[in-house]
Coordinates of C-alpha atoms and ligand atoms in Angstrom, one line a residue:
Chain X
X1 CA -3.3 -7.7 -27.9
X2 CA -3.3 -7.4 -31.4
X3 CA -7.0 -7.5 -32.4
X4 CA -7.8 -10.6 -34.8
X5 CA -9.0 -9.9 -37.9
X6 CA -12.9 -9.5 -37.8
X7 CA -15.6 -9.5 -40.7
X8 CA -19.1 -8.3 -39.7
X9 CA -21.6 -10.4 -40.6
X10 CA -25.4 -9.8 -40.4
X11 CA -27.2 -12.5 -40.5
X12 CA -31.1 -12.8 -41.1
X13 CA -33.9 -14.9 -41.5
X14 CA -37.0 -14.9 -43.6
X15 CA -39.5 -17.4 -44.2
X16 CA -37.2 -20.2 -43.0
X17 CA -34.1 -19.1 -45.2
X18 CA -31.6 -17.9 -43.9
X19 CA -29.4 -14.2 -45.5
X20 CA -25.7 -13.7 -44.8
X21 CA -24.4 -10.2 -45.0
X22 CA -20.7 -9.8 -44.6
X23 CA -19.2 -6.4 -44.5
X24 CA -15.9 -5.9 -45.7
X25 CA -13.1 -7.4 -47.8
X26 CA -12.9 -11.2 -48.2
X27 CA -9.1 -12.3 -48.2
X28 CA -7.0 -14.7 -46.4
X29 CA -7.4 -13.2 -43.3
X30 CA -11.1 -13.2 -43.6
X31 CA -12.1 -15.9 -45.4
X32 CA -12.2 -18.2 -41.9
X33 CA -14.7 -16.1 -40.6
X34 CA -17.4 -16.1 -43.5
X35 CA -16.6 -20.3 -43.6
X36 CA -17.7 -20.4 -40.0
X37 CA -21.0 -18.3 -40.9
X38 CA -21.8 -20.5 -44.1
X39 CA -21.2 -23.8 -42.0
X40 CA -23.1 -22.7 -39.1
X41 CA -26.2 -21.6 -41.1
X42 CA -26.2 -24.7 -43.4
X43 CA -26.1 -27.3 -40.2
X44 CA -29.4 -25.2 -39.2
X45 CA -31.1 -26.7 -42.6
X46 CA -32.6 -23.6 -43.7
X47 CA -35.0 -23.4 -46.7
X48 CA -32.7 -21.5 -48.7
X49 CA -28.9 -19.8 -47.8
X50 CA -28.7 -16.4 -49.6
X51 CA -25.3 -14.8 -49.4
X52 CA -25.8 -10.9 -49.9
X53 CA -22.7 -9.5 -51.1
X54 CA -23.2 -5.9 -51.1
X55 CA -21.5 -4.9 -48.4
X56 CA -18.2 -6.6 -50.1
X57 CA -16.0 -4.3 -52.1
X58 CA -13.4 -6.9 -52.9
X59 CA -13.0 -11.1 -52.5
X60 CA -9.7 -13.0 -53.2
X61 CA -9.5 -16.7 -54.3
X62 CA -9.5 -17.9 -50.8
X63 CA -13.2 -16.2 -50.6
X64 CA -14.1 -17.7 -53.8
X65 CA -12.8 -21.2 -52.5
X66 CA -15.1 -20.8 -49.7
X67 CA -18.4 -20.0 -51.6
X68 CA -17.4 -23.1 -53.6
X69 CA -17.2 -25.0 -50.5
X70 CA -20.5 -23.6 -49.5
X71 CA -22.1 -24.7 -52.8
X72 CA -21.0 -28.0 -52.8
X73 CA -22.2 -28.3 -49.0
X74 CA -25.5 -27.0 -49.8
X75 CA -26.0 -29.3 -52.6
X76 CA -25.2 -32.3 -50.2
X77 CA -27.6 -31.0 -47.8
X78 CA -30.2 -30.2 -50.4
X79 CA -30.4 -26.3 -49.5
X80 CA -30.5 -23.6 -52.2
X81 CA -27.9 -21.3 -52.3
X82 CA -28.2 -17.7 -54.1
X83 CA -25.7 -14.6 -54.3
X84 CA -27.0 -11.2 -54.9
X85 CA -26.0 -7.6 -54.4
X86 CA -22.5 -8.3 -55.9
X87 CA -20.3 -5.3 -56.3
X88 CA -18.7 -4.3 -59.7
X89 CA -15.4 -5.4 -58.8
X90 CA -16.6 -8.8 -57.0
X91 CA -18.7 -9.8 -60.2
X92 CA -15.7 -9.0 -62.2
X93 CA -13.5 -11.6 -60.2
X94 CA -16.4 -14.3 -60.4
X95 CA -16.4 -13.5 -64.2
X96 CA -12.6 -14.0 -64.3
X97 CA -12.3 -17.0 -62.2
X98 CA -15.6 -18.4 -64.4
X99 CA -17.7 -18.8 -61.2
X100 CA -20.3 -16.3 -62.7
X101 CA -22.2 -19.8 -64.6
X102 CA -22.0 -21.9 -61.5
X103 CA -23.7 -19.6 -59.0
X104 CA -27.3 -18.8 -59.0
X105 CA -26.9 -14.8 -58.9
X106 CA -29.6 -12.5 -58.4
X107 CA -29.9 -8.8 -58.4
X108 CA -30.8 -8.0 -54.4
X109 CA -31.8 -9.6 -51.8
X110 CA -35.9 -9.6 -52.2
X111 CA -35.2 -11.4 -55.9
X112 CA -33.1 -13.9 -54.2
X113 CA -35.8 -14.5 -52.2
X114 CA -38.6 -15.1 -54.2
X115 CA -36.9 -17.1 -56.6
Chain V
X1 CA 14.9 -3.6 -68.4
X2 CA 15.3 -0.5 -66.2
X3 CA 15.0 1.9 -68.9
X4 CA 11.2 1.2 -69.2
X5 CA 10.2 2.2 -66.0
X6 CA 10.0 5.2 -63.0
X7 CA 12.3 4.5 -60.2
X8 CA 10.7 2.1 -57.7
X9 CA 8.3 5.2 -55.9
X10 CA 7.4 2.7 -53.2
X11 CA 9.5 -0.3 -51.7
X12 CA 7.6 -2.2 -48.9
X13 CA 8.6 -4.8 -46.5
X14 CA 5.9 -7.0 -44.8
X15 CA 6.1 -10.0 -42.9
X16 CA 4.1 -12.8 -44.0
X17 CA 0.8 -12.1 -42.3
X18 CA -2.9 -12.3 -43.8
X19 CA -3.8 -9.3 -42.1
X20 CA -1.7 -7.6 -43.8
X21 CA -2.4 -8.2 -47.3
X22 CA -5.8 -5.5 -47.1
X23 CA -3.3 -2.4 -46.1
X24 CA -0.9 -3.5 -49.1
X25 CA -4.2 -3.7 -51.4
X26 CA -5.2 -0.3 -50.0
X27 CA -1.8 1.2 -50.9
X28 CA -1.6 -0.2 -54.5
X29 CA -5.2 0.1 -55.4
X30 CA -4.8 4.4 -54.4
X31 CA -1.4 4.1 -56.6
X32 CA -2.7 2.5 -59.8
X33 CA -5.5 4.9 -59.5
X34 CA -3.6 8.2 -59.6
X35 CA -1.5 6.2 -62.4
X36 CA -4.3 6.5 -64.6
X37 CA -5.4 2.7 -63.9
X38 CA -9.3 2.6 -63.9
X39 CA -11.6 0.7 -61.0
X40 CA -11.7 -2.8 -62.5
X41 CA -8.1 -2.2 -64.2
X42 CA -6.8 -1.3 -60.7
X43 CA -8.7 -4.0 -58.7
X44 CA -7.5 -6.8 -61.1
X45 CA -3.8 -5.8 -60.0
X46 CA -4.3 -5.8 -56.4
X47 CA -6.2 -9.0 -57.0
X48 CA -2.5 -11.1 -58.9
X49 CA -0.7 -9.0 -55.8
X50 CA -2.9 -10.3 -53.4
X51 CA -2.5 -14.0 -54.7
X52 CA 0.8 -14.0 -55.3
X53 CA 1.5 -12.9 -52.0
X54 CA -1.2 -15.2 -50.3
X55 CA 1.1 -18.4 -51.9
X56 CA 4.0 -16.4 -50.2
X57 CA 2.7 -16.6 -46.9
X58 CA 0.6 -20.0 -47.2
X59 CA 3.4 -22.5 -49.7
X60 CA 6.2 -20.3 -49.6
X61 CA 6.6 -19.6 -45.2
X62 CA 4.2 -22.0 -44.8
X63 CA 2.2 -20.2 -42.5
X64 CA 5.3 -18.9 -40.6
X65 CA 4.1 -15.1 -39.7
X66 CA 7.6 -13.9 -39.7
X67 CA 8.9 -14.6 -43.1
X68 CA 10.0 -11.5 -45.1
X69 CA 8.1 -10.2 -48.2
X70 CA 9.7 -7.5 -50.1
X71 CA 7.0 -5.8 -52.8
X72 CA 8.2 -2.4 -55.0
X73 CA 5.8 -0.6 -56.7
X74 CA 6.5 2.0 -59.9
X75 CA 5.1 3.2 -62.6
X76 CA 5.5 2.3 -66.4
X77 CA 7.4 4.7 -68.4
X78 CA 5.5 4.0 -71.7
X79 CA 1.9 4.9 -70.9
X80 CA 0.2 4.9 -67.6
X81 CA 0.3 1.5 -65.4
X82 CA 1.5 0.0 -62.5
X83 CA 4.6 -2.9 -62.0
X84 CA 4.3 -4.6 -58.8
X85 CA 7.3 -7.0 -57.8
X86 CA 6.8 -9.5 -55.0
X87 CA 10.1 -10.9 -53.6
X88 CA 10.8 -13.4 -50.8
X89 CA 13.1 -15.5 -48.9
X90 CA 11.0 -18.7 -48.9
X91 CA 11.0 -21.7 -50.9
X92 CA 12.2 -21.9 -54.0
X93 CA 10.1 -23.9 -56.6
X94 CA 10.1 -24.5 -60.3
X95 CA 7.9 -22.1 -62.0
X96 CA 6.8 -24.7 -64.3
X97 CA 5.4 -26.8 -61.8
X98 CA 2.9 -24.6 -60.7
X99 CA 0.7 -24.5 -63.4
X100 CA -2.7 -24.6 -61.4
X101 CA -5.6 -26.2 -62.1
X102 CA -8.4 -26.5 -65.0
X103 CA -11.2 -24.2 -64.5
X104 CA -13.7 -26.5 -65.6
X105 CA -12.8 -28.8 -62.5
X106 CA -14.4 -26.6 -60.1
X107 CA -13.3 -27.0 -56.3
X108 CA -12.3 -25.0 -54.1
X109 CA -8.7 -23.7 -54.1
X110 CA -6.1 -23.8 -56.9
X111 CA -7.3 -20.6 -58.5
X112 CA -4.5 -18.5 -57.8
X113 CA -2.0 -19.0 -60.5
X114 CA -5.1 -19.2 -63.1
X115 CA -6.1 -15.7 -62.0
X116 CA -2.7 -14.1 -61.8
X117 CA -2.4 -15.4 -65.4
X118 CA -5.3 -13.9 -66.4
X119 CA -5.4 -10.6 -64.5
X120 CA -1.9 -8.6 -65.4
X121 CA -0.6 -7.8 -68.9
X122 CA 2.8 -9.5 -67.9
X123 CA 3.3 -12.1 -64.8
X124 CA 6.4 -13.6 -64.5
X125 CA 7.5 -16.4 -61.6
X126 CA 11.2 -17.3 -61.4
X127 CA 13.9 -18.4 -58.8
X128 CA 15.9 -15.5 -57.3
X129 CA 19.5 -16.2 -57.6
X130 CA 20.0 -14.9 -53.8
X131 CA 17.0 -18.3 -52.6
X132 CA 13.0 -17.4 -52.7
X133 CA 11.3 -16.4 -55.4
X134 CA 10.1 -13.1 -57.4
X135 CA 6.8 -12.6 -58.9
X136 CA 6.7 -9.7 -61.6
X137 CA 3.1 -8.0 -62.2
X138 CA 2.3 -5.0 -64.9
X139 CA -0.6 -3.8 -65.2
X140 CA -1.5 -1.2 -68.3
X141 CA -4.0 1.7 -68.2
X142 CA -4.7 0.4 -72.2
X143 CA -3.8 -3.2 -72.1
X144 CA -1.3 -4.6 -74.5
X145 CA -1.0 -1.2 -76.5
X146 CA 0.5 -1.6 -80.0
X147 CA 3.1 1.3 -79.3
X148 CA 5.0 -0.8 -76.4
X149 CA 8.2 -0.7 -78.4
X150 CA 8.5 2.9 -79.2
Chain Q
X1 CA 11.2 0.7 -25.2
X2 CA 11.5 -2.4 -27.7
X3 CA 9.2 -4.4 -25.4
X4 CA 6.3 -2.2 -25.6
X5 CA 5.6 -3.1 -29.5
X6 CA 5.1 -5.9 -32.0
X7 CA 7.8 -6.5 -34.5
X8 CA 7.2 -3.5 -36.9
X9 CA 4.7 -5.1 -39.4
X10 CA 5.5 -2.8 -42.4
X11 CA 8.9 -1.0 -43.3
X12 CA 8.1 1.5 -46.1
X13 CA 10.7 3.5 -48.4
X14 CA 9.3 6.1 -49.9
X15 CA 10.9 8.5 -52.6
X16 CA 10.0 12.7 -51.3
X17 CA 7.0 13.1 -53.5
X18 CA 3.3 14.4 -52.9
X19 CA 1.6 12.0 -54.7
X20 CA 2.6 9.1 -52.6
X21 CA 0.8 10.8 -49.7
X22 CA -2.3 9.6 -50.5
X23 CA -1.1 5.5 -50.9
X24 CA 0.6 6.2 -47.5
X25 CA -2.4 7.2 -46.3
X26 CA -4.7 4.4 -47.4
X27 CA -2.4 1.7 -46.0
X28 CA -2.0 3.4 -42.5
X29 CA -5.6 4.4 -42.3
X30 CA -6.5 0.7 -43.0
X31 CA -3.7 -1.0 -40.4
X32 CA -5.2 1.9 -38.0
X33 CA -8.4 0.0 -38.3
X34 CA -7.5 -3.6 -38.0
X35 CA -5.9 -2.5 -34.8
X36 CA -8.7 -1.2 -33.3
X37 CA -8.9 2.6 -33.9
X38 CA -11.9 4.2 -34.5
X39 CA -12.8 6.1 -38.1
X40 CA -11.6 9.3 -36.5
X41 CA -8.5 7.9 -34.5
X42 CA -7.6 6.8 -37.5
X43 CA -8.0 9.7 -39.3
X44 CA -6.4 11.6 -37.0
X45 CA -3.0 9.1 -37.1
X46 CA -3.2 9.6 -40.8
X47 CA -3.3 13.5 -40.9
X48 CA -0.4 13.6 -38.0
X49 CA 1.8 11.2 -40.2
X50 CA 0.6 13.4 -43.5
X51 CA 1.7 16.7 -41.8
X52 CA 5.1 15.2 -40.7
X53 CA 5.6 13.9 -44.4
X54 CA 4.6 17.1 -45.5
X55 CA 7.2 18.9 -43.8
X56 CA 9.8 16.5 -44.7
X57 CA 9.1 16.6 -48.5
X58 CA 8.8 20.6 -48.0
X59 CA 11.2 22.0 -45.4
X60 CA 13.5 18.9 -45.2
X61 CA 14.4 18.0 -48.7
X62 CA 13.2 21.1 -49.8
X63 CA 11.0 19.9 -52.8
X64 CA 13.5 17.4 -54.1
X65 CA 11.6 14.5 -55.1
X66 CA 13.9 12.2 -54.9
X67 CA 15.5 12.7 -51.5
X68 CA 14.3 9.0 -49.4
X69 CA 11.9 8.7 -46.5
X70 CA 11.1 5.6 -44.3
X71 CA 8.1 4.6 -42.5
X72 CA 7.6 2.0 -40.3
X73 CA 4.3 1.0 -38.5
X74 CA 3.6 -1.7 -35.8
X75 CA 1.0 -2.2 -33.4
X76 CA 1.3 -1.5 -29.6
X77 CA 1.2 -4.3 -27.6
X78 CA -0.5 -2.9 -24.3
X79 CA -4.2 -2.3 -25.7
X80 CA -5.2 -1.6 -28.9
X81 CA -3.2 1.2 -31.2
X82 CA -0.3 1.8 -33.7
X83 CA 3.1 3.4 -34.2
X84 CA 4.3 5.2 -36.7
X85 CA 8.1 6.2 -37.0
X86 CA 9.2 8.5 -39.8
X87 CA 12.9 8.4 -40.9
X88 CA 14.8 10.6 -43.4
X89 CA 18.2 11.7 -44.5
X90 CA 17.1 15.4 -45.0
X91 CA 18.0 18.3 -43.3
X92 CA 18.8 18.2 -39.2
X93 CA 16.6 20.7 -37.5
X94 CA 16.7 21.3 -33.5
X95 CA 13.0 20.4 -32.9
X96 CA 12.6 23.4 -29.9
X97 CA 12.7 25.4 -32.9
X98 CA 10.2 23.8 -34.6
X99 CA 7.2 25.3 -32.2
X100 CA 4.5 25.9 -35.5
X101 CA 2.6 29.3 -35.1
X102 CA -0.2 30.4 -32.1
X103 CA -3.7 29.3 -33.7
X104 CA -5.0 32.6 -32.5
X105 CA -2.7 34.0 -35.4
X106 CA -5.6 33.0 -38.5
X107 CA -3.5 32.9 -41.2
X108 CA -2.5 30.3 -44.6
X109 CA 0.6 27.9 -43.6
X110 CA 2.2 27.0 -40.5
X111 CA -0.8 24.3 -38.8
X112 CA 1.6 21.5 -39.0
X113 CA 3.4 21.0 -35.9
X114 CA 0.3 22.3 -33.7
X115 CA -1.7 19.6 -35.9
X116 CA 0.9 16.8 -34.8
X117 CA 1.1 17.9 -31.3
X118 CA -2.5 17.7 -30.5
X119 CA -3.2 14.2 -32.9
X120 CA -1.8 11.9 -31.3
X121 CA -1.2 10.3 -28.3
X122 CA 2.8 10.0 -28.2
X123 CA 4.5 13.1 -30.5
X124 CA 8.2 13.3 -30.9
X125 CA 10.6 14.8 -33.5
X126 CA 14.5 14.4 -32.6
X127 CA 17.7 14.5 -34.8
X128 CA 18.8 11.1 -35.7
X129 CA 22.5 10.0 -35.5
X130 CA 22.9 9.3 -38.8
X131 CA 22.0 12.8 -39.7
X132 CA 18.5 13.6 -40.6
X133 CA 15.2 13.7 -38.7
X134 CA 13.1 11.0 -37.0
X135 CA 9.3 11.7 -36.0
X136 CA 7.9 9.0 -33.6
X137 CA 3.6 9.4 -33.7
X138 CA 1.4 6.9 -31.8
X139 CA -2.0 6.8 -31.5
X140 CA -4.2 4.8 -28.8
X141 CA -7.5 3.1 -29.6
X142 CA -8.6 4.6 -25.7
X143 CA -6.4 7.5 -25.8
X144 CA -4.0 8.1 -22.5
X145 CA -4.9 4.7 -20.7
X146 CA -4.4 4.7 -17.0
X147 CA -3.2 1.4 -17.4
X148 CA 0.0 2.0 -19.9
X149 CA 2.3 1.3 -17.0
X150 CA 0.9 -2.7 -16.7
Chain T
X1 CA 4.4 10.1 -68.8
X2 CA 3.4 9.7 -64.9
X3 CA -0.1 11.1 -65.1
X4 CA 0.1 14.2 -62.8
X5 CA -2.4 14.8 -59.6
X6 CA -5.6 15.1 -60.3
X7 CA -8.6 16.7 -58.2
X8 CA -12.0 16.5 -59.9
X9 CA -13.5 19.8 -59.3
X10 CA -17.6 20.3 -60.6
X11 CA -18.5 24.0 -61.2
X12 CA -22.2 25.0 -60.8
X13 CA -23.8 28.4 -60.6
X14 CA -26.7 29.3 -58.9
X15 CA -28.4 32.8 -59.2
X16 CA -24.8 34.4 -59.2
X17 CA -23.3 32.7 -57.0
X18 CA -20.5 29.6 -58.0
X19 CA -20.6 26.3 -56.3
X20 CA -17.3 24.5 -56.3
X21 CA -17.3 20.5 -55.7
X22 CA -13.7 19.1 -55.4
X23 CA -13.8 15.2 -55.4
X24 CA -11.0 13.4 -53.6
X25 CA -8.5 13.8 -51.1
X26 CA -7.5 17.6 -50.5
X27 CA -3.6 16.9 -49.4
X28 CA -0.4 18.6 -50.5
X29 CA -0.6 16.9 -54.0
X30 CA -4.0 18.3 -54.8
X31 CA -4.7 21.3 -53.0
X32 CA -3.0 23.7 -55.5
X33 CA -5.5 22.5 -58.1
X34 CA -7.9 23.6 -55.7
X35 CA -6.6 26.9 -55.0
X36 CA -6.3 27.6 -58.9
X37 CA -10.0 26.8 -59.3
X38 CA -10.9 29.0 -56.3
X39 CA -9.0 32.2 -57.6
X40 CA -10.5 31.8 -60.8
X41 CA -13.9 31.8 -59.6
X42 CA -13.3 34.7 -57.3
X43 CA -11.7 36.6 -59.7
X44 CA -15.5 36.3 -62.0
X45 CA -16.7 38.1 -58.7
X46 CA -19.9 35.9 -57.8
X47 CA -22.4 36.8 -55.4
X48 CA -21.1 34.2 -53.3
X49 CA -18.3 31.5 -53.2
X50 CA -20.0 28.0 -51.9
X51 CA -17.3 25.2 -51.1
X52 CA -19.6 22.3 -51.7
X53 CA -17.1 19.4 -49.5
X54 CA -19.5 16.5 -49.4
X55 CA -16.6 14.6 -52.0
X56 CA -13.9 15.5 -49.3
X57 CA -13.2 12.7 -47.6
X58 CA -10.1 14.2 -46.2
X59 CA -8.0 17.3 -46.1
X60 CA -4.7 18.2 -44.9
X61 CA -2.9 21.3 -43.4
X62 CA -2.4 22.3 -46.9
X63 CA -6.2 22.0 -47.9
X64 CA -6.7 24.1 -44.6
X65 CA -4.2 26.7 -45.6
X66 CA -5.7 27.3 -49.0
X67 CA -9.2 27.8 -47.4
X68 CA -8.0 30.6 -45.1
X69 CA -6.4 32.4 -48.2
X70 CA -9.4 31.6 -49.8
X71 CA -11.4 33.3 -47.2
X72 CA -8.7 36.7 -47.0
X73 CA -9.4 36.7 -50.7
X74 CA -13.1 36.6 -50.7
X75 CA -12.7 39.2 -47.9
X76 CA -10.7 41.7 -50.1
X77 CA -13.3 41.3 -52.8
X78 CA -16.1 41.3 -50.6
X79 CA -17.3 37.8 -51.8
X80 CA -19.0 35.6 -49.0
X81 CA -17.3 32.4 -48.4
X82 CA -19.3 29.1 -47.7
X83 CA -18.6 25.8 -46.6
X84 CA -21.2 23.2 -46.8
X85 CA -21.4 19.2 -46.8
X86 CA -18.2 18.6 -44.7
X87 CA -17.7 15.0 -44.3
X88 CA -17.1 14.0 -40.6
X89 CA -13.5 13.9 -40.7
X90 CA -13.1 17.1 -42.6
X91 CA -15.4 18.4 -39.5
X92 CA -13.4 17.0 -37.0
X93 CA -9.9 18.5 -38.5
X94 CA -11.5 21.9 -39.0
X95 CA -12.2 21.9 -35.4
X96 CA -9.1 20.4 -34.4
X97 CA -7.6 23.7 -35.9
X98 CA -10.3 25.8 -34.6
X99 CA -10.9 27.0 -37.7
X100 CA -15.1 25.8 -37.6
X101 CA -15.5 29.3 -35.9
X102 CA -13.3 31.0 -38.6
X103 CA -15.6 30.1 -41.7
X104 CA -19.4 30.2 -42.1
X105 CA -20.6 26.4 -42.3
X106 CA -23.7 24.8 -43.8
X107 CA -25.3 21.2 -43.7
X108 CA -25.6 21.4 -47.1
X109 CA -25.4 23.5 -50.6
X110 CA -29.5 24.5 -50.4
X111 CA -29.0 26.3 -47.1
X112 CA -25.5 27.6 -47.6
X113 CA -27.2 29.5 -50.9
X114 CA -29.7 30.6 -48.9
X115 CA -28.2 31.6 -45.9
Ligands
ADP201 N1 5.1 -19.3 -53.5 C1 4.9 -20.9 -53.9 N2 5.9 -21.3 -53.2 C2 5.1 -22.8 -53.3 N3 5.0 -23.4 -54.1 C3 3.9 -22.4 -54.5 C4 3.8 -21.1 -54.4 N4 3.0 -20.5 -55.3 C5 2.1 -21.7 -55.8 N5 2.4 -23.0 -55.4 C6 1.6 -23.9 -55.0 O1 1.0 -23.9 -56.5 C7 0.0 -24.3 -56.2 C8 -1.2 -24.1 -57.2 O2 -1.7 -22.4 -56.6 P1 -2.7 -21.8 -56.5 O3 -2.7 -21.5 -57.8 O4 -2.6 -20.5 -55.8 O5 -3.7 -22.1 -55.7 P2 -3.9 -22.7 -54.4 O6 -2.8 -22.3 -53.6 O7 -5.2 -22.6 -54.0 O8 -3.6 -24.0 -53.9 C9 0.0 -24.7 -54.8 O9 -1.1 -25.4 -54.3 C10 1.1 -24.5 -54.6 O10 1.1 -26.2 -54.0
ADP202 N1 11.4 18.7 -41.6 C1 11.5 19.6 -41.4 N2 13.0 20.5 -41.4 C2 13.0 21.5 -41.7 N3 12.5 22.5 -41.3 C3 11.0 22.2 -40.7 C4 10.9 20.6 -40.7 N4 9.8 20.6 -40.3 C5 9.0 22.0 -40.3 N5 9.9 22.3 -40.1 C6 9.5 23.9 -40.2 O1 9.0 24.5 -38.9 C7 8.3 25.3 -39.3 C8 6.9 24.8 -38.9 O2 6.1 23.8 -39.3 P1 4.9 23.7 -39.8 O3 3.6 24.1 -38.3 O4 4.6 22.4 -40.1 O5 4.1 24.8 -40.7 P2 4.4 25.1 -41.8 O6 4.7 24.0 -42.7 O7 2.8 25.3 -43.0 O8 5.2 26.1 -42.7 C9 8.4 24.9 -40.9 O9 7.5 26.3 -41.4 C10 9.5 25.1 -41.2 O10 10.5 26.2 -41.2

């Protein structure tokens, strides 16, 4: 009866690209839900996958691991993976994990779709 | 050591369940801001705590949702800051064996130990005499103050 | 009664200090949203809890900042909702004597008892056999469900 | 050494009226700070006192008591007291305490200053 962890993820498309916009903390309880959404999106072979993180106030190493795995799988399928909309906290977390140079990061969704 | 701290204002006992990480982060984040940490410092403290708890749940209790974890939170006496102590009765491990991986080696996972060491001003990981492990995390408003000894 | 609830997922012990109300509200608010309460229902539960804690700090412990308060939080088994139990070792009072005032009588103070009774689906206030008081608060996602007995 | 409770309160004036805008939860720890700011403002005999509560996500009965006391003191000094910018949660709390009809409530600061 206990409702499980939920992570609302808005899915949009634009010119063949898929944009995933999770809303909420991405932690050990919620990262499997983000992982599932990313895997399903990559299987559909979009022209690009954009993770819009403007609705993510916090992320822990399980969220980072999910994004690193996403990057590796995207590369295998030759799908560009782009991040955008990083909150101050998430930006800082990526920097401390030294992952800020590993990902392609844009200010906002529009720039990610163009870049 | 005790004279360096206020009483633990809050003691928590939680079950080893991932869905309890968010409520505990919310509590410690609010205390951290009250104790004078700025937004990023508070974020770094709760991330270090989150990583420690995640390791206890995943590696210590092997995913058993009924393990017990004790968390105590107290203000630092000298200057603004917070101490969080996490204790469990799960697997006892040699802290030296838990080095985590080199950050240059980009792959999913293995970030937790590195993050904990980087994010706080004091990080200790030790076996408890009663069994299980104890993690001590401290974060100061002004990191590493020279006046720590006064 | 026990079979109506999950294990208490979280046990807290706090000191009787007003500055600890905000962190405890943050914790319970996050759990409440996770357990399916909507924003206003979560707000009403944490307000009822806040009023109970305020009374323990102010009237029970008479402002002593070192009184202990125990809070346990668990999910309701039937349908979405949360139970919060607050216990103290402060003054033991007759719950019938704590009626609060008539709301038509507009003046500062004296709102807490009324709010607690109005805000939650179950409110109990009783002396503990060990001394002190126990307050039980329950809030359901869909208030007063007809299916409570199934 | 423990920093005490703080409640940031922005103070503005407009045509002789004073506007107080607290930022944060107004609970047992913080309501004395709001009480102090209100008392000091009323002593200066503004043409009106506006409490802009748009930065207050939560209020408990000690905050309500502070506002009821403020209303009584404002009436004594014949200073109109106006509330505005109520968040959904605070509006609901005022209703449950049946204080929503006791106070003069406006949508926003501009309407409060005109009304
Ligand atoms: N509390 C613990 N109990 C047992 N083993 C642990 C504990 N914490 C960490 N470890 C071990 O240390 C390793 C490194 O931990 P960490 O850096 O957090 O990465 P990850 O958990 O992603 O593997 C883990 O893979 C695990 O083998
Ligand atoms: N835990 C308690 N211990 C002793 N007395 C209490 C307790 N809770 C409430 N009371 C009494 O009940 C009265 C009404 O409480 P309440 O409605 O919360 O209003 P207030 O606290 O603003 O006076 C209090 O004034 C106090 O005398």
